[in-house]
Coordinates of C-alpha atoms and ligand atoms in Angstrom, one line a residue:
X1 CA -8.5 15.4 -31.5
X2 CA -10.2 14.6 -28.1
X3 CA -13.4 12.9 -28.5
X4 CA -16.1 13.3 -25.9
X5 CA -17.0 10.3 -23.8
X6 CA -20.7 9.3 -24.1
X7 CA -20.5 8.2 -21.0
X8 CA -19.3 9.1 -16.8
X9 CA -17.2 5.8 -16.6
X10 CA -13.5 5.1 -15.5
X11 CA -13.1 3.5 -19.3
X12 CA -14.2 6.8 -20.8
X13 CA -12.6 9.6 -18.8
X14 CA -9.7 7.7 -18.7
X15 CA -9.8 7.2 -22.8
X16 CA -10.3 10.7 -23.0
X17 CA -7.2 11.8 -20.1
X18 CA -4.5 9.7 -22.0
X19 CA -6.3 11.2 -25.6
X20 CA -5.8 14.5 -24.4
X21 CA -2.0 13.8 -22.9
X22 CA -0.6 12.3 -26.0
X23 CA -2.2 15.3 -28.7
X24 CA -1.1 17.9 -26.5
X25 CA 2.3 17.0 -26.9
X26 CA 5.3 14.9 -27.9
X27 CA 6.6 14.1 -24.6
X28 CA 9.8 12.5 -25.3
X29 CA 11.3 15.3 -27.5
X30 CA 11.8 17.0 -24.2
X31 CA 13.8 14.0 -23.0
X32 CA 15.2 13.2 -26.4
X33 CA 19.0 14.4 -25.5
X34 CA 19.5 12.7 -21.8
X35 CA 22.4 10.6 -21.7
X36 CA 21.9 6.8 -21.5
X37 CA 24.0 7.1 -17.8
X38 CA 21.0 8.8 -16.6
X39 CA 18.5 6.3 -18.2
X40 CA 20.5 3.7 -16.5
X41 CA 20.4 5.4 -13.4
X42 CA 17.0 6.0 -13.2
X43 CA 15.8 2.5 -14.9
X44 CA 18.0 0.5 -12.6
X45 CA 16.9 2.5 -9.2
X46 CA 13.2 1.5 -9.8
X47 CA 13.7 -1.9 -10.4
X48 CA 16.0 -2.2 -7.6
X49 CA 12.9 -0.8 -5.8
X50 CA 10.4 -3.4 -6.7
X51 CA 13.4 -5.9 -6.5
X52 CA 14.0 -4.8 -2.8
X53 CA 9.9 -4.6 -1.9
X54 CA 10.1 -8.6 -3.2
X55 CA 12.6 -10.0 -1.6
X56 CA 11.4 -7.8 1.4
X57 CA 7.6 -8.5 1.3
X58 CA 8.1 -12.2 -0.2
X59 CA 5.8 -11.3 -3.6
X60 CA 4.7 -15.1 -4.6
X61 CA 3.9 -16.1 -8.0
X62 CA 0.2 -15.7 -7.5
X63 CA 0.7 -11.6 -6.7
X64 CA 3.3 -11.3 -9.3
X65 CA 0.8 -12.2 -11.7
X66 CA -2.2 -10.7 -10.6
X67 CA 0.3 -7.6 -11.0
X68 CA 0.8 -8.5 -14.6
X69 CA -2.6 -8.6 -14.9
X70 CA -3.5 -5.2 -13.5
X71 CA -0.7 -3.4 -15.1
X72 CA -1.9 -4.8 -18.9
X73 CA -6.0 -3.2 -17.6
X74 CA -4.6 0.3 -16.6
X75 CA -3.4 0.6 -19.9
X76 CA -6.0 -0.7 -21.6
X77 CA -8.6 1.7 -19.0
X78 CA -6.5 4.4 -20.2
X79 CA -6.1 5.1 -16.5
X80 CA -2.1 5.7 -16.7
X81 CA -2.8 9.4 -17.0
X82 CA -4.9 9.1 -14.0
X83 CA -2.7 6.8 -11.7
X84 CA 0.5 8.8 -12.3
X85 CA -1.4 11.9 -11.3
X86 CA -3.0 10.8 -8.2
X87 CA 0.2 8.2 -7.1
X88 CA 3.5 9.8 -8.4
X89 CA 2.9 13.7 -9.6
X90 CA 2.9 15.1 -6.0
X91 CA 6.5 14.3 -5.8
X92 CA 7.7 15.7 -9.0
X93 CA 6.2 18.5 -8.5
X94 CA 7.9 19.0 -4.8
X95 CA 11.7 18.4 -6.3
X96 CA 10.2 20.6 -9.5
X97 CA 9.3 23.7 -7.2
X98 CA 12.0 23.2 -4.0
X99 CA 13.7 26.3 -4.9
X100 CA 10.1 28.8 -5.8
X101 CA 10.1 31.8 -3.4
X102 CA 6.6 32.7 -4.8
X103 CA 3.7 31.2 -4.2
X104 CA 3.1 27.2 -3.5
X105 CA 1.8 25.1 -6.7
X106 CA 0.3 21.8 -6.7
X107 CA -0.1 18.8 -9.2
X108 CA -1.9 19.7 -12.6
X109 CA -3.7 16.3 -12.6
X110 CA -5.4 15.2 -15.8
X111 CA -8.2 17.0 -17.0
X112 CA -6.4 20.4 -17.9
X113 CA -7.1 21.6 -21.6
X114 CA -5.0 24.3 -23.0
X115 CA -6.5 27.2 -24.8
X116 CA -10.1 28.0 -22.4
X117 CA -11.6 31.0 -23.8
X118 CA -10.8 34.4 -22.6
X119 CA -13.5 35.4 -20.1
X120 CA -12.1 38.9 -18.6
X121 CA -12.1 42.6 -19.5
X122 CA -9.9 45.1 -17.4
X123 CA -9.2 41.2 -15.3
X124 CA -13.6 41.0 -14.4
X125 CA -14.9 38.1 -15.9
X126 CA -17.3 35.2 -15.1
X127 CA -16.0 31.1 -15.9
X128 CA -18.5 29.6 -18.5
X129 CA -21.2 27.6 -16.6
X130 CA -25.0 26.3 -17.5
X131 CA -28.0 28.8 -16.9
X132 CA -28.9 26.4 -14.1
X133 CA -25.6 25.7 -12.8
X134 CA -25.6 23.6 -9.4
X135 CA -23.5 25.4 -6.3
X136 CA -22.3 28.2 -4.2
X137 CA -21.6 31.5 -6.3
X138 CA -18.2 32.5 -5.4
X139 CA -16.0 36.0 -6.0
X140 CA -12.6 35.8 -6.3
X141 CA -10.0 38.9 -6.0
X142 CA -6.7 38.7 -5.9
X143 CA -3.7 40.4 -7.9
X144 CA -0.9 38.6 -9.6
X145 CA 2.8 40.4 -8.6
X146 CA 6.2 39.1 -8.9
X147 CA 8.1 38.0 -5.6
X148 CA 10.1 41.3 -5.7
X149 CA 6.7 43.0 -5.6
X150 CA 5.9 44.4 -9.0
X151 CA 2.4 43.8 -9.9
X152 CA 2.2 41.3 -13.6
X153 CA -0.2 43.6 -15.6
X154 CA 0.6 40.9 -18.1
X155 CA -0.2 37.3 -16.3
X156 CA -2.9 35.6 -16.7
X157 CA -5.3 33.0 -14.9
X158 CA -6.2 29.8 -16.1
X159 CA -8.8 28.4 -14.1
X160 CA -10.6 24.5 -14.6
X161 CA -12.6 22.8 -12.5
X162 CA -15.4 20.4 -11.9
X163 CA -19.0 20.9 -11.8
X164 CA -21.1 19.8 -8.5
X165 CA -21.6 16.9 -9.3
X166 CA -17.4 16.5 -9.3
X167 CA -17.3 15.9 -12.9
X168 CA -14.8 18.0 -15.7
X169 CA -16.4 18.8 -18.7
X170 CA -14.9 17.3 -21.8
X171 CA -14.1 14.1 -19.4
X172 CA -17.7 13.1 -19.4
X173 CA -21.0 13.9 -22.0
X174 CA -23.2 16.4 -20.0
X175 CA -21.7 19.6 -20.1
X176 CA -20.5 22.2 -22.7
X177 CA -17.2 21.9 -24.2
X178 CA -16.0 25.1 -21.9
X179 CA -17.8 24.6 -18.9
X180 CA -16.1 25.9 -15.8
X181 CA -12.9 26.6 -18.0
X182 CA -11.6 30.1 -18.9
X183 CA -8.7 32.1 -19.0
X184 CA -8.4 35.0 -17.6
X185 CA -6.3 37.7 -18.3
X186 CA -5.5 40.3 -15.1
X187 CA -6.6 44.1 -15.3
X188 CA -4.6 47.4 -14.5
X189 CA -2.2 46.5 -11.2
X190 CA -2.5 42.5 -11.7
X191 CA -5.6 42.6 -10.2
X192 CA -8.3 40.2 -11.3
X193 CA -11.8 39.5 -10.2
X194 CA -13.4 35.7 -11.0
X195 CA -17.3 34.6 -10.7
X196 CA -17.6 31.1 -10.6
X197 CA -19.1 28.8 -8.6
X198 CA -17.8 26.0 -5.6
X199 CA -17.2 22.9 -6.2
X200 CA -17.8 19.7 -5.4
X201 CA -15.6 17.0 -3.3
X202 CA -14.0 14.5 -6.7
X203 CA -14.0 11.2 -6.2
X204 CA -11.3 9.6 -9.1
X205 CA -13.3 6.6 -11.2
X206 CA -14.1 3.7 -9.1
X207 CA -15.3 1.3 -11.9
X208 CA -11.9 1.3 -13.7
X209 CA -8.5 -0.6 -13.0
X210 CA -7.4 2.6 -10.3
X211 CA -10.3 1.6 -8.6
X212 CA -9.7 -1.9 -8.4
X213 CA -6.8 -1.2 -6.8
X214 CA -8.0 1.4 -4.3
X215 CA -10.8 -1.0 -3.3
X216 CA -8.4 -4.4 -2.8
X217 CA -6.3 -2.1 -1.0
X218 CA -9.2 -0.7 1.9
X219 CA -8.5 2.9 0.7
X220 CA -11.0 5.8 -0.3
X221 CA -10.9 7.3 -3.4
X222 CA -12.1 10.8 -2.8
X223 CA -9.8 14.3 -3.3
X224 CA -11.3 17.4 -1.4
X225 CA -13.0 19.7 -3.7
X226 CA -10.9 22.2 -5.8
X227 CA -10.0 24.8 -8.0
X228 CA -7.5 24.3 -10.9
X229 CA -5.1 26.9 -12.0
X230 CA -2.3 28.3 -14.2
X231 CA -1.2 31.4 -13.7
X232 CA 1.6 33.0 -16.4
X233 CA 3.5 35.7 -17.1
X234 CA 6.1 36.6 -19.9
X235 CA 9.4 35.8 -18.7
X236 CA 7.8 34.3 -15.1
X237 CA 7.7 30.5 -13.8
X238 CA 4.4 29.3 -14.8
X239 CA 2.6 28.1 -11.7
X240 CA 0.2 25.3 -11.7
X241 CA -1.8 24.9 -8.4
X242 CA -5.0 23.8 -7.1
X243 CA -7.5 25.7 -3.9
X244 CA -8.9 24.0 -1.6
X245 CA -12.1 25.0 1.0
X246 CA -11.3 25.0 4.9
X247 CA -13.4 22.5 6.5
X248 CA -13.7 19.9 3.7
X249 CA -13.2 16.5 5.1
X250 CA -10.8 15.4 2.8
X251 CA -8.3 18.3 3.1
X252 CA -6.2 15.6 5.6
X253 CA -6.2 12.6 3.3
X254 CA -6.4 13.6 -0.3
X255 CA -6.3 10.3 -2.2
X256 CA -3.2 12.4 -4.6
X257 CA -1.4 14.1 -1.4
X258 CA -1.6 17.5 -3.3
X259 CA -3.4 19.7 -0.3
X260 CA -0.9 22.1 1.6
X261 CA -1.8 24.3 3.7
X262 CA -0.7 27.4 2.0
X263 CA -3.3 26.4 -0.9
X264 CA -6.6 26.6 1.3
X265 CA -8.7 29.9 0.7
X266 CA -10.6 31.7 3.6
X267 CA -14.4 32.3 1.6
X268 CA -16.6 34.5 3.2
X269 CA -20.3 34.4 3.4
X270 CA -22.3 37.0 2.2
X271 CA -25.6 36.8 3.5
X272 CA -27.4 35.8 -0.2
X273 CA -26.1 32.4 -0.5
X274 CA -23.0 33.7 -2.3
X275 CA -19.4 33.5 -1.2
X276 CA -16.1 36.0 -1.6
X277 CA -12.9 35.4 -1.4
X278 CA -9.9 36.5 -1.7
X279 CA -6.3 35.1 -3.1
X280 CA -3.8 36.2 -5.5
X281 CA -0.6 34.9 -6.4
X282 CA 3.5 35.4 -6.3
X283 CA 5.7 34.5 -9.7
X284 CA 9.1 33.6 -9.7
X285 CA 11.2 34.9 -12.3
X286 CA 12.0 32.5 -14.9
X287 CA 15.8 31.3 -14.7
X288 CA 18.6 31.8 -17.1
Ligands
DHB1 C1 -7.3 13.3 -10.7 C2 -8.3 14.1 -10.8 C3 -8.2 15.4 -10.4 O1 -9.2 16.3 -10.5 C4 -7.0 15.9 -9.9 O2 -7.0 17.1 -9.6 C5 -6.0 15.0 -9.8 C6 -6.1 13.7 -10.2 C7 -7.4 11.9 -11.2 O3 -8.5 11.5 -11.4 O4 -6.4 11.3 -11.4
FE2 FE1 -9.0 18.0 -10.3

């Protein structure tokens, strides 16, 4: 079982991330019958990689061990969850989803938590959040259909995301268990309608090992502010994506390359400090 960290840092979010990867699920019984060629194949490409990028780059002794070095604090940071998600995911999930015709996903990242409590009747529902929850007020619309057009009356939405002060609850000690996490199941012709709230630009730990390395390297370490979601169907391709807000300044240079442009929503203002929007979603038919 996850524990809840008693505190916002890189070591405890990043505890908590590979906690929540390695109960979740075995991960190797899904590889447990690839044939050793393709081990070898894969093994041997990336260290020809790194092999090349020495010979290439001239790596001295010195940078080979302050690698060692780094490497041995990820892992005791428990940032491995959070590196691979923000370095390497975007690309699996390119080459995962190259032949979707429905809608565009995007990387899960790390702080998803199966099993969100059911928040919708007929598909109307509102995300769990504090009485004094911090942000804009958003409604969400959209309809779930499959991409020959047939609405899912069956799908549901699986929405996550962090607070305003960019933090995911059960990652860090403040908030409820289920804050800003719910499922929600779609109403009569896929349609649903969310309440939740905006919010705020994420910026990944910058006091563990991940941030060493985005700070010796001159980068940033913020992602644009987003919405997390899965949305499933019986006998559909689950789709795991995340929304974005037009104008935020970090749409252009997300720190884990996840933005496309197909994933930004178009909120309108209505005049009491509240926003709509609308966005729904296209399901591929699961193969075989
Ligand atoms: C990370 C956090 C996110 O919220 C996300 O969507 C992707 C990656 C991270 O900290 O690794
Ligand atoms: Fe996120």
């Amino acid at each position: 079982m996850t524990t809840v960290p008693t505190e916002p840092t890189a070591a405890a979010a990043g505890a908590n991330a590979t906690a929540h990867f390695t109960s979740d699920k075995n991960p190797y019984e899904a590889v447990k019958d690839v044939p050793p060629s393709r081990v070898d194949t894969l093994a041997k490409r990336v260290l020809s990689a790194i092999h090349d990028t020495i010979r290439e780059e001239k790596v001295t002794y010195e940078e080979y061990n302050a690698l060692k070095a780094w490497l041995i604090q990820v892992g005791e940071d428990g940032e491995w969850p959070l590196f691979l998600d923000v370095w390497v995911e975007h690309v699996v999930e390119e080459v995962a989803t190259e032949h979707r015709e429905g809608s565009k996903g995007t990387i899960e990242g790390p702080y998803y938590v199966p099993d969100a409590p059911e928040c919708a009747v007929n598909g109307v529902g509102t995300i769990p959040m504090r009485d004094d929850e911090q942000g804009t007020r958003l409604t969400w619309t959209g309809t779930v259909t499959a991409t020959d057009g047939t609405p899912l009356e069956n799908a549901k939405v699986e929405l996550w995301h962090a607070d305003n002060d960019g933090f995911y609850s059960q990652f860090e000690p403040s908030q409820p268990q289920w804050n800003l996490r719910g499922t929600f199941s779609v109403g009569e012709g896929g349609r649903f309608e969310i309440t939740t709230i905006q919010p705020a630009p994420y910026q990944i730990p910058t006091d563990g090992s991940c941030g060493k390395l985005i700070a010796a390297a001159g980068w940033h370490a913020w992602r644009p502010a987003h919405l997390h979601v899965k949305v499933s169907a019986p006998g559909y391709e689950l789709l795991t994506a995340q929304l974005y807000f037009p104008g935020d300044e970090h749409n252009d240079d997300d720190i884990a390359s996840a933005v496309k442009p197909e994933l930004i929503l178009d909120p309108k203002p209505v005049g009491d400090g509240t926003a709509t929007v609308d966005y729904g979603f296209v399901l591929d038919p699961a193969k075989g």
